[in-house]
């Protein structure tokens, strides 16, 4: 058996000892978190054919990985919340009894690291030493996970020092589930090929994360979705704070007043784009604190203070361009890992809708040759001489739709360094949040921006969030609207209805509810009947953010409607309405209106989603068992109020 390293923290020792015994790796390496160690692991992977080293002049410190075709996204169907009682996992999660699940998974883990190295990664979610930060230990047999965790979290000795002093941590175990026989050559992307052999399992009551069989993204980088959202949301409920699927940004007005905003949008709905946006409005400055996850804690003044627990961006590559997000492109100029994008002949990368010409030929995400289309320089096909239409008909993409860049946050040219380091006015409090935005891709009905009339109304808005399904999850219903309350559907660590209640509790228990952030619902994705977007999005979204800041400051009145407070057309600043994308005034007027008939249908489906949560809670799929109702009455109250107001 491999020699187990010695740790000062007895719990770390026990966690590692346990898994060395079960998984039987060839050796065990504790990650120190140095630059040299990171480079050495990347270079080892290049030698083994698991990484391609990119042109170091064009992309210093950058590498490309290609995953197995069965391992390209989160696997929601194989993600489990194993609380003791099924009802505590709630109707939106897959559940299994924790003892049964542990038994089942232990069989999988038995000998699963034979022929491999076990890495022990001490990591921090948040700036090391910040009072909001939490710590973890991920044991993994994937060097890909190690180098991605190095970017996405703060890893190594600095964390271990805190654990050495007895610091608490979330224990995580991960294996790709592909042991090697003696002398067996490794493959480029080891993983369990069958979907049923993959497990992404959270034990919220033990605070443990067990992952098996996948090496991709949130399935394997356990600090991200598993810890910072699923486990942390349960911790947050128990301790009176919030773990949310939200970007955090800092906005500075021409008068130099700073505002901090969080926004919860479902996966692949533009959180990274908004987090790094270049405001089109003159004089406004936007800086990034985080693009995916926010932890918010109430302060003594009743404000919510936020940190970004992550250290990097795990961004969706296709669609990231100089038009949509130049700062994201700049963020992946160096020290970045690309997964499942196209390799160009000069050792660079390319993806669909990158906004630049495709190379004449390249290597696609599956490792096969690909060629520029004859009639479109911005598309590639699997054979030479193909047209864009032929490629589309073949359903081919050269970069996978969920291909990613893993880029260090410090690369971002507009990073708010203080906020990112958890500081506000030099104090490690996190930043005070002025506004919370919810949103999603909603082609119809939902207006450009809608202000909640109260905290409870805002919670209602969040509970009603939904979006078109995107490629960030494996799903066969791409394009349809799915309800995604607070953009947390795949990430709740407990019962969705209790989560709504927890949001309501944040007001009830607040030291000063008047200081809670104002809540808004935004929709950048309205389409006309002809299918065109009615709002340009991207930098033009600064017009909406300005209106929100003005509302916070009480500077503008709003149209008070049945569904919430909407801007008056003249209060959306249209300065600098120039360039490739422009606001069309008639479209703007349209998306500031209440579509009463559309909203009646919308509200009915929100009510149906509540009924479904309650029906599932009572284990009765045909009728709502009133006794088992778990969705808070206050939210049903808002539902009734909006329904009534719409019928007037
Ligand atoms: C992500 C996601 O990768 O939400 O951030 O799926
Ligand atoms: Mn996300």
PDB file of C-alpha atoms in Angstrom, residues 250-494:
ATOM      1  CA  UNK A 250     -18.904  46.693  -8.688  1.00  0.00           C
ATOM      2  CA  UNK A 251     -20.370  49.617 -10.585  1.00  0.00           C
ATOM      3  CA  UNK A 252     -19.020  53.153 -10.278  1.00  0.00           C
ATOM      4  CA  UNK A 253     -21.143  56.073 -11.465  1.00  0.00           C
ATOM      5  CA  UNK A 254     -19.740  59.188 -13.184  1.00  0.00           C
ATOM      6  CA  UNK A 255     -20.098  60.858  -9.741  1.00  0.00           C
ATOM      7  CA  UNK A 256     -17.775  58.112  -8.378  1.00  0.00           C
ATOM      8  CA  UNK A 257     -20.446  56.473  -6.271  1.00  0.00           C
ATOM      9  CA  UNK A 258     -19.908  52.710  -5.949  1.00  0.00           C
ATOM     10  CA  UNK A 259     -22.682  50.109  -6.092  1.00  0.00           C
ATOM     11  CA  UNK A 260     -22.315  46.362  -5.635  1.00  0.00           C
ATOM     12  CA  UNK A 261     -24.659  44.075  -7.495  1.00  0.00           C
ATOM     13  CA  UNK A 262     -25.138  40.299  -7.544  1.00  0.00           C
ATOM     14  CA  UNK A 263     -27.013  38.448 -10.268  1.00  0.00           C
ATOM     15  CA  UNK A 264     -28.381  34.916 -10.373  1.00  0.00           C
ATOM     16  CA  UNK A 265     -28.870  33.569 -13.889  1.00  0.00           C
ATOM     17  CA  UNK A 266     -29.072  29.887 -14.822  1.00  0.00           C
ATOM     18  CA  UNK A 267     -25.991  28.163 -16.267  1.00  0.00           C
ATOM     19  CA  UNK A 268     -24.795  29.565 -19.595  1.00  0.00           C
ATOM     20  CA  UNK A 269     -27.120  32.604 -19.499  1.00  0.00           C
ATOM     21  CA  UNK A 270     -24.408  35.244 -19.523  1.00  0.00           C
ATOM     22  CA  UNK A 271     -23.253  35.662 -15.921  1.00  0.00           C
ATOM     23  CA  UNK A 272     -19.631  35.871 -17.062  1.00  0.00           C
ATOM     24  CA  UNK A 273     -20.588  38.413 -19.728  1.00  0.00           C
ATOM     25  CA  UNK A 274     -22.417  40.672 -17.279  1.00  0.00           C
ATOM     26  CA  UNK A 275     -19.706  40.263 -14.635  1.00  0.00           C
ATOM     27  CA  UNK A 276     -17.058  41.684 -17.034  1.00  0.00           C
ATOM     28  CA  UNK A 277     -19.198  43.947 -19.208  1.00  0.00           C
ATOM     29  CA  UNK A 278     -17.859  47.136 -20.791  1.00  0.00           C
ATOM     30  CA  UNK A 279     -20.591  49.711 -20.063  1.00  0.00           C
ATOM     31  CA  UNK A 280     -21.785  51.538 -23.126  1.00  0.00           C
ATOM     32  CA  UNK A 281     -22.966  54.450 -20.993  1.00  0.00           C
ATOM     33  CA  UNK A 282     -20.296  57.141 -20.824  1.00  0.00           C
ATOM     34  CA  UNK A 283     -18.669  57.656 -17.418  1.00  0.00           C
ATOM     35  CA  UNK A 284     -19.826  54.366 -15.881  1.00  0.00           C
ATOM     36  CA  UNK A 285     -17.191  51.848 -14.804  1.00  0.00           C
ATOM     37  CA  UNK A 286     -17.808  48.170 -14.115  1.00  0.00           C
ATOM     38  CA  UNK A 287     -15.426  45.880 -12.229  1.00  0.00           C
ATOM     39  CA  UNK A 288     -15.634  42.148 -11.620  1.00  0.00           C
ATOM     40  CA  UNK A 289     -15.596  40.379  -8.282  1.00  0.00           C
ATOM     41  CA  UNK A 290     -16.966  36.996  -9.356  1.00  0.00           C
ATOM     42  CA  UNK A 291     -18.811  35.383 -12.270  1.00  0.00           C
ATOM     43  CA  UNK A 292     -20.588  32.368 -10.768  1.00  0.00           C
ATOM     44  CA  UNK A 293     -20.934  32.068  -7.000  1.00  0.00           C
ATOM     45  CA  UNK A 294     -21.527  34.512  -4.141  1.00  0.00           C
ATOM     46  CA  UNK A 295     -21.583  33.896  -0.410  1.00  0.00           C
ATOM     47  CA  UNK A 296     -23.541  36.597   1.396  1.00  0.00           C
ATOM     48  CA  UNK A 297     -23.550  37.217   5.135  1.00  0.00           C
ATOM     49  CA  UNK A 298     -25.719  39.707   7.021  1.00  0.00           C
ATOM     50  CA  UNK A 299     -23.799  42.478   8.739  1.00  0.00           C
ATOM     51  CA  UNK A 300     -24.744  44.204  11.977  1.00  0.00           C
ATOM     52  CA  UNK A 301     -26.121  47.059   9.874  1.00  0.00           C
ATOM     53  CA  UNK A 302     -28.551  44.707   8.128  1.00  0.00           C
ATOM     54  CA  UNK A 303     -26.718  44.866   4.804  1.00  0.00           C
ATOM     55  CA  UNK A 304     -25.676  41.651   3.060  1.00  0.00           C
ATOM     56  CA  UNK A 305     -21.905  41.411   2.556  1.00  0.00           C
ATOM     57  CA  UNK A 306     -20.603  39.186  -0.234  1.00  0.00           C
ATOM     58  CA  UNK A 307     -17.443  37.386  -1.238  1.00  0.00           C
ATOM     59  CA  UNK A 308     -16.645  35.337  -4.311  1.00  0.00           C
ATOM     60  CA  UNK A 309     -15.462  31.998  -2.923  1.00  0.00           C
ATOM     61  CA  UNK A 310     -13.718  31.149  -6.204  1.00  0.00           C
ATOM     62  CA  UNK A 311     -10.329  32.146  -7.590  1.00  0.00           C
ATOM     63  CA  UNK A 312     -10.894  31.760 -11.331  1.00  0.00           C
ATOM     64  CA  UNK A 313     -13.439  31.576 -14.122  1.00  0.00           C
ATOM     65  CA  UNK A 314     -14.696  28.273 -15.554  1.00  0.00           C
ATOM     66  CA  UNK A 315     -16.310  29.974 -18.525  1.00  0.00           C
ATOM     67  CA  UNK A 316     -18.268  28.589 -21.464  1.00  0.00           C
ATOM     68  CA  UNK A 317     -16.040  29.188 -24.516  1.00  0.00           C
ATOM     69  CA  UNK A 318     -18.393  29.241 -27.566  1.00  0.00           C
ATOM     70  CA  UNK A 319     -19.942  32.666 -27.919  1.00  0.00           C
ATOM     71  CA  UNK A 320     -17.177  34.387 -25.968  1.00  0.00           C
ATOM     72  CA  UNK A 321     -15.912  37.032 -28.364  1.00  0.00           C
ATOM     73  CA  UNK A 322     -14.655  40.580 -28.565  1.00  0.00           C
ATOM     74  CA  UNK A 323     -18.265  41.646 -29.004  1.00  0.00           C
ATOM     75  CA  UNK A 324     -19.759  39.641 -26.155  1.00  0.00           C
ATOM     76  CA  UNK A 325     -16.939  39.729 -23.635  1.00  0.00           C
ATOM     77  CA  UNK A 326     -13.501  41.108 -24.532  1.00  0.00           C
ATOM     78  CA  UNK A 327     -12.438  40.958 -20.878  1.00  0.00           C
ATOM     79  CA  UNK A 328     -13.075  37.201 -20.766  1.00  0.00           C
ATOM     80  CA  UNK A 329     -10.919  36.741 -23.859  1.00  0.00           C
ATOM     81  CA  UNK A 330      -8.165  38.768 -22.190  1.00  0.00           C
ATOM     82  CA  UNK A 331      -8.593  36.708 -19.010  1.00  0.00           C
ATOM     83  CA  UNK A 332      -7.588  33.579 -20.919  1.00  0.00           C
ATOM     84  CA  UNK A 333      -4.483  35.023 -22.550  1.00  0.00           C
ATOM     85  CA  UNK A 334      -2.164  33.229 -20.106  1.00  0.00           C
ATOM     86  CA  UNK A 335      -2.032  30.433 -17.503  1.00  0.00           C
ATOM     87  CA  UNK A 336      -5.364  29.069 -18.744  1.00  0.00           C
ATOM     88  CA  UNK A 337      -6.575  25.544 -19.357  1.00  0.00           C
ATOM     89  CA  UNK A 338      -8.895  25.072 -22.328  1.00  0.00           C
ATOM     90  CA  UNK A 339     -11.103  22.003 -22.549  1.00  0.00           C
ATOM     91  CA  UNK A 340     -12.808  20.733 -25.707  1.00  0.00           C
ATOM     92  CA  UNK A 341     -12.050  23.699 -27.985  1.00  0.00           C
ATOM     93  CA  UNK A 342     -10.381  23.638 -31.435  1.00  0.00           C
ATOM     94  CA  UNK A 343      -6.578  23.484 -31.765  1.00  0.00           C
ATOM     95  CA  UNK A 344      -5.233  25.656 -34.588  1.00  0.00           C
ATOM     96  CA  UNK A 345      -2.114  24.799 -36.640  1.00  0.00           C
ATOM     97  CA  UNK A 346      -0.114  27.538 -34.901  1.00  0.00           C
ATOM     98  CA  UNK A 347      -0.840  26.079 -31.466  1.00  0.00           C
ATOM     99  CA  UNK A 348      -3.631  28.474 -30.565  1.00  0.00           C
ATOM    100  CA  UNK A 349      -7.315  27.828 -29.853  1.00  0.00           C
ATOM    101  CA  UNK A 350     -10.577  28.661 -31.593  1.00  0.00           C
ATOM    102  CA  UNK A 351     -14.282  28.153 -31.022  1.00  0.00           C
ATOM    103  CA  UNK A 352     -17.588  28.951 -32.699  1.00  0.00           C
ATOM    104  CA  UNK A 353     -18.685  32.581 -32.313  1.00  0.00           C
ATOM    105  CA  UNK A 354     -15.260  33.666 -31.100  1.00  0.00           C
ATOM    106  CA  UNK A 355     -15.704  36.540 -33.523  1.00  0.00           C
ATOM    107  CA  UNK A 356     -12.510  35.767 -35.423  1.00  0.00           C
ATOM    108  CA  UNK A 357     -11.904  33.789 -38.606  1.00  0.00           C
ATOM    109  CA  UNK A 358     -11.513  30.055 -38.177  1.00  0.00           C
ATOM    110  CA  UNK A 359      -8.153  28.620 -39.227  1.00  0.00           C
ATOM    111  CA  UNK A 360      -8.207  26.898 -42.625  1.00  0.00           C
ATOM    112  CA  UNK A 361      -7.900  23.648 -40.760  1.00  0.00           C
ATOM    113  CA  UNK A 362      -7.580  22.552 -37.179  1.00  0.00           C
ATOM    114  CA  UNK A 363      -8.237  19.726 -34.735  1.00  0.00           C
ATOM    115  CA  UNK A 364     -11.737  19.589 -33.284  1.00  0.00           C
ATOM    116  CA  UNK A 365     -12.741  18.777 -29.713  1.00  0.00           C
ATOM    117  CA  UNK A 366     -12.821  15.064 -30.461  1.00  0.00           C
ATOM    118  CA  UNK A 367      -9.252  15.172 -31.821  1.00  0.00           C
ATOM    119  CA  UNK A 368     -10.325  14.894 -35.475  1.00  0.00           C
ATOM    120  CA  UNK A 369      -9.362  17.247 -38.316  1.00  0.00           C
ATOM    121  CA  UNK A 370     -11.755  20.090 -39.113  1.00  0.00           C
ATOM    122  CA  UNK A 371     -11.871  22.621 -41.929  1.00  0.00           C
ATOM    123  CA  UNK A 372     -13.064  26.168 -42.513  1.00  0.00           C
ATOM    124  CA  UNK A 373     -16.365  26.323 -44.393  1.00  0.00           C
ATOM    125  CA  UNK A 374     -16.242  27.480 -47.994  1.00  0.00           C
ATOM    126  CA  UNK A 375     -18.938  30.117 -47.523  1.00  0.00           C
ATOM    127  CA  UNK A 376     -18.341  31.297 -43.967  1.00  0.00           C
ATOM    128  CA  UNK A 377     -14.948  32.074 -42.483  1.00  0.00           C
ATOM    129  CA  UNK A 378     -16.389  31.778 -38.979  1.00  0.00           C
ATOM    130  CA  UNK A 379     -17.561  28.157 -39.186  1.00  0.00           C
ATOM    131  CA  UNK A 380     -15.747  24.839 -39.425  1.00  0.00           C
ATOM    132  CA  UNK A 381     -16.881  21.451 -40.675  1.00  0.00           C
ATOM    133  CA  UNK A 382     -15.631  17.877 -40.386  1.00  0.00           C
ATOM    134  CA  UNK A 383     -14.674  17.661 -44.080  1.00  0.00           C
ATOM    135  CA  UNK A 384     -12.957  20.068 -46.468  1.00  0.00           C
ATOM    136  CA  UNK A 385     -15.204  22.077 -48.805  1.00  0.00           C
ATOM    137  CA  UNK A 386     -18.371  22.055 -46.676  1.00  0.00           C
ATOM    138  CA  UNK A 387     -20.851  24.914 -46.544  1.00  0.00           C
ATOM    139  CA  UNK A 388     -22.186  26.400 -43.331  1.00  0.00           C
ATOM    140  CA  UNK A 389     -25.627  24.922 -44.073  1.00  0.00           C
ATOM    141  CA  UNK A 390     -24.162  21.436 -44.554  1.00  0.00           C
ATOM    142  CA  UNK A 391     -22.314  21.718 -41.248  1.00  0.00           C
ATOM    143  CA  UNK A 392     -25.474  22.856 -39.499  1.00  0.00           C
ATOM    144  CA  UNK A 393     -27.513  20.061 -41.047  1.00  0.00           C
ATOM    145  CA  UNK A 394     -24.910  17.573 -39.831  1.00  0.00           C
ATOM    146  CA  UNK A 395     -25.295  19.005 -36.305  1.00  0.00           C
ATOM    147  CA  UNK A 396     -21.543  19.442 -36.189  1.00  0.00           C
ATOM    148  CA  UNK A 397     -19.587  21.831 -33.987  1.00  0.00           C
ATOM    149  CA  UNK A 398     -15.797  21.962 -33.910  1.00  0.00           C
ATOM    150  CA  UNK A 399     -15.644  23.139 -30.281  1.00  0.00           C
ATOM    151  CA  UNK A 400     -18.071  21.373 -27.942  1.00  0.00           C
ATOM    152  CA  UNK A 401     -21.010  23.597 -26.967  1.00  0.00           C
ATOM    153  CA  UNK A 402     -19.990  23.268 -23.313  1.00  0.00           C
ATOM    154  CA  UNK A 403     -16.255  23.664 -23.974  1.00  0.00           C
ATOM    155  CA  UNK A 404     -14.585  25.759 -21.319  1.00  0.00           C
ATOM    156  CA  UNK A 405     -11.694  27.966 -20.319  1.00  0.00           C
ATOM    157  CA  UNK A 406     -10.335  27.764 -16.785  1.00  0.00           C
ATOM    158  CA  UNK A 407      -8.737  31.172 -16.303  1.00  0.00           C
ATOM    159  CA  UNK A 408      -7.210  32.783 -13.187  1.00  0.00           C
ATOM    160  CA  UNK A 409      -9.342  35.700 -11.949  1.00  0.00           C
ATOM    161  CA  UNK A 410      -6.209  37.841 -11.573  1.00  0.00           C
ATOM    162  CA  UNK A 411      -5.943  37.846 -15.380  1.00  0.00           C
ATOM    163  CA  UNK A 412      -9.185  39.812 -15.676  1.00  0.00           C
ATOM    164  CA  UNK A 413      -8.352  43.377 -16.720  1.00  0.00           C
ATOM    165  CA  UNK A 414     -11.353  44.771 -14.831  1.00  0.00           C
ATOM    166  CA  UNK A 415     -11.001  42.780 -11.616  1.00  0.00           C
ATOM    167  CA  UNK A 416     -12.021  44.736  -8.503  1.00  0.00           C
ATOM    168  CA  UNK A 417      -8.970  43.576  -6.577  1.00  0.00           C
ATOM    169  CA  UNK A 418     -10.163  44.696  -3.140  1.00  0.00           C
ATOM    170  CA  UNK A 419     -13.604  43.168  -3.581  1.00  0.00           C
ATOM    171  CA  UNK A 420     -12.097  39.998  -5.009  1.00  0.00           C
ATOM    172  CA  UNK A 421      -9.866  39.787  -1.939  1.00  0.00           C
ATOM    173  CA  UNK A 422     -12.983  40.057   0.227  1.00  0.00           C
ATOM    174  CA  UNK A 423     -12.285  43.634   1.303  1.00  0.00           C
ATOM    175  CA  UNK A 424     -14.457  46.728   1.566  1.00  0.00           C
ATOM    176  CA  UNK A 425     -13.032  49.979   2.916  1.00  0.00           C
ATOM    177  CA  UNK A 426      -9.895  47.939   3.724  1.00  0.00           C
ATOM    178  CA  UNK A 427     -11.896  45.643   6.050  1.00  0.00           C
ATOM    179  CA  UNK A 428     -12.307  41.889   5.297  1.00  0.00           C
ATOM    180  CA  UNK A 429     -16.098  42.039   5.429  1.00  0.00           C
ATOM    181  CA  UNK A 430     -16.900  41.288   1.806  1.00  0.00           C
ATOM    182  CA  UNK A 431     -18.713  43.968  -0.205  1.00  0.00           C
ATOM    183  CA  UNK A 432     -22.143  45.363   0.802  1.00  0.00           C
ATOM    184  CA  UNK A 433     -24.729  44.402  -1.817  1.00  0.00           C
ATOM    185  CA  UNK A 434     -27.114  47.087  -3.106  1.00  0.00           C
ATOM    186  CA  UNK A 435     -29.100  45.042  -5.615  1.00  0.00           C
ATOM    187  CA  UNK A 436     -29.822  41.403  -6.380  1.00  0.00           C
ATOM    188  CA  UNK A 437     -30.812  40.530  -9.946  1.00  0.00           C
ATOM    189  CA  UNK A 438     -32.552  37.388 -11.120  1.00  0.00           C
ATOM    190  CA  UNK A 439     -32.846  36.484 -14.786  1.00  0.00           C
ATOM    191  CA  UNK A 440     -32.849  33.887 -17.510  1.00  0.00           C
ATOM    192  CA  UNK A 441     -33.268  33.427 -21.230  1.00  0.00           C
ATOM    193  CA  UNK A 442     -36.930  34.276 -21.755  1.00  0.00           C
ATOM    194  CA  UNK A 443     -37.871  34.971 -25.389  1.00  0.00           C
ATOM    195  CA  UNK A 444     -41.368  36.177 -24.475  1.00  0.00           C
ATOM    196  CA  UNK A 445     -43.493  37.827 -21.740  1.00  0.00           C
ATOM    197  CA  UNK A 446     -40.813  38.823 -19.210  1.00  0.00           C
ATOM    198  CA  UNK A 447     -39.946  42.550 -19.420  1.00  0.00           C
ATOM    199  CA  UNK A 448     -36.442  44.011 -19.658  1.00  0.00           C
ATOM    200  CA  UNK A 449     -36.332  44.829 -15.959  1.00  0.00           C
ATOM    201  CA  UNK A 450     -38.856  44.568 -13.152  1.00  0.00           C
ATOM    202  CA  UNK A 451     -38.308  45.808  -9.603  1.00  0.00           C
ATOM    203  CA  UNK A 452     -39.762  43.857  -6.683  1.00  0.00           C
ATOM    204  CA  UNK A 453     -42.150  45.787  -4.474  1.00  0.00           C
ATOM    205  CA  UNK A 454     -40.773  44.191  -1.303  1.00  0.00           C
ATOM    206  CA  UNK A 455     -38.256  41.589  -0.166  1.00  0.00           C
ATOM    207  CA  UNK A 456     -41.004  38.940  -0.154  1.00  0.00           C
ATOM    208  CA  UNK A 457     -42.023  39.923  -3.675  1.00  0.00           C
ATOM    209  CA  UNK A 458     -38.342  39.650  -4.676  1.00  0.00           C
ATOM    210  CA  UNK A 459     -38.161  36.154  -3.198  1.00  0.00           C
ATOM    211  CA  UNK A 460     -41.289  35.326  -5.193  1.00  0.00           C
ATOM    212  CA  UNK A 461     -39.603  36.624  -8.359  1.00  0.00           C
ATOM    213  CA  UNK A 462     -36.532  34.479  -7.675  1.00  0.00           C
ATOM    214  CA  UNK A 463     -38.687  31.430  -6.964  1.00  0.00           C
ATOM    215  CA  UNK A 464     -40.377  31.957 -10.350  1.00  0.00           C
ATOM    216  CA  UNK A 465     -37.150  32.236 -12.354  1.00  0.00           C
ATOM    217  CA  UNK A 466     -36.796  30.049 -15.403  1.00  0.00           C
ATOM    218  CA  UNK A 467     -34.851  29.793 -18.592  1.00  0.00           C
ATOM    219  CA  UNK A 468     -34.435  28.004 -21.861  1.00  0.00           C
ATOM    220  CA  UNK A 469     -32.368  24.849 -21.323  1.00  0.00           C
ATOM    221  CA  UNK A 470     -28.748  25.269 -22.522  1.00  0.00           C
ATOM    222  CA  UNK A 471     -25.831  22.971 -23.243  1.00  0.00           C
ATOM    223  CA  UNK A 472     -24.288  23.343 -19.763  1.00  0.00           C
ATOM    224  CA  UNK A 473     -26.304  20.292 -18.750  1.00  0.00           C
ATOM    225  CA  UNK A 474     -26.895  17.022 -20.537  1.00  0.00           C
ATOM    226  CA  UNK A 475     -30.543  17.268 -21.474  1.00  0.00           C
ATOM    227  CA  UNK A 476     -32.845  16.355 -24.324  1.00  0.00           C
ATOM    228  CA  UNK A 477     -35.082  19.379 -23.936  1.00  0.00           C
ATOM    229  CA  UNK A 478     -32.681  22.123 -25.032  1.00  0.00           C
ATOM    230  CA  UNK A 479     -34.661  25.253 -25.972  1.00  0.00           C
ATOM    231  CA  UNK A 480     -37.674  24.662 -23.688  1.00  0.00           C
ATOM    232  CA  UNK A 481     -38.275  26.807 -20.601  1.00  0.00           C
ATOM    233  CA  UNK A 482     -37.532  25.094 -17.341  1.00  0.00           C
ATOM    234  CA  UNK A 483     -38.231  26.599 -13.926  1.00  0.00           C
ATOM    235  CA  UNK A 484     -34.931  27.274 -12.235  1.00  0.00           C
ATOM    236  CA  UNK A 485     -35.712  28.981  -8.919  1.00  0.00           C
ATOM    237  CA  UNK A 486     -32.981  31.469  -8.012  1.00  0.00           C
ATOM    238  CA  UNK A 487     -30.899  29.741 -10.772  1.00  0.00           C
ATOM    239  CA  UNK A 488     -30.244  27.099  -8.103  1.00  0.00           C
ATOM    240  CA  UNK A 489     -32.258  24.159  -9.452  1.00  0.00           C
ATOM    241  CA  UNK A 490     -29.221  21.867  -9.927  1.00  0.00           C
ATOM    242  CA  UNK A 491     -27.516  23.200  -6.807  1.00  0.00           C
ATOM    243  CA  UNK A 492     -29.930  23.132  -3.865  1.00  0.00           C
ATOM    244  CA  UNK A 493     -28.383  21.239  -0.975  1.00  0.00           C
ATOM    245  CA  UNK A 494     -31.829  20.744   0.583  1.00  0.00           C
TER     246      UNK A 494
END
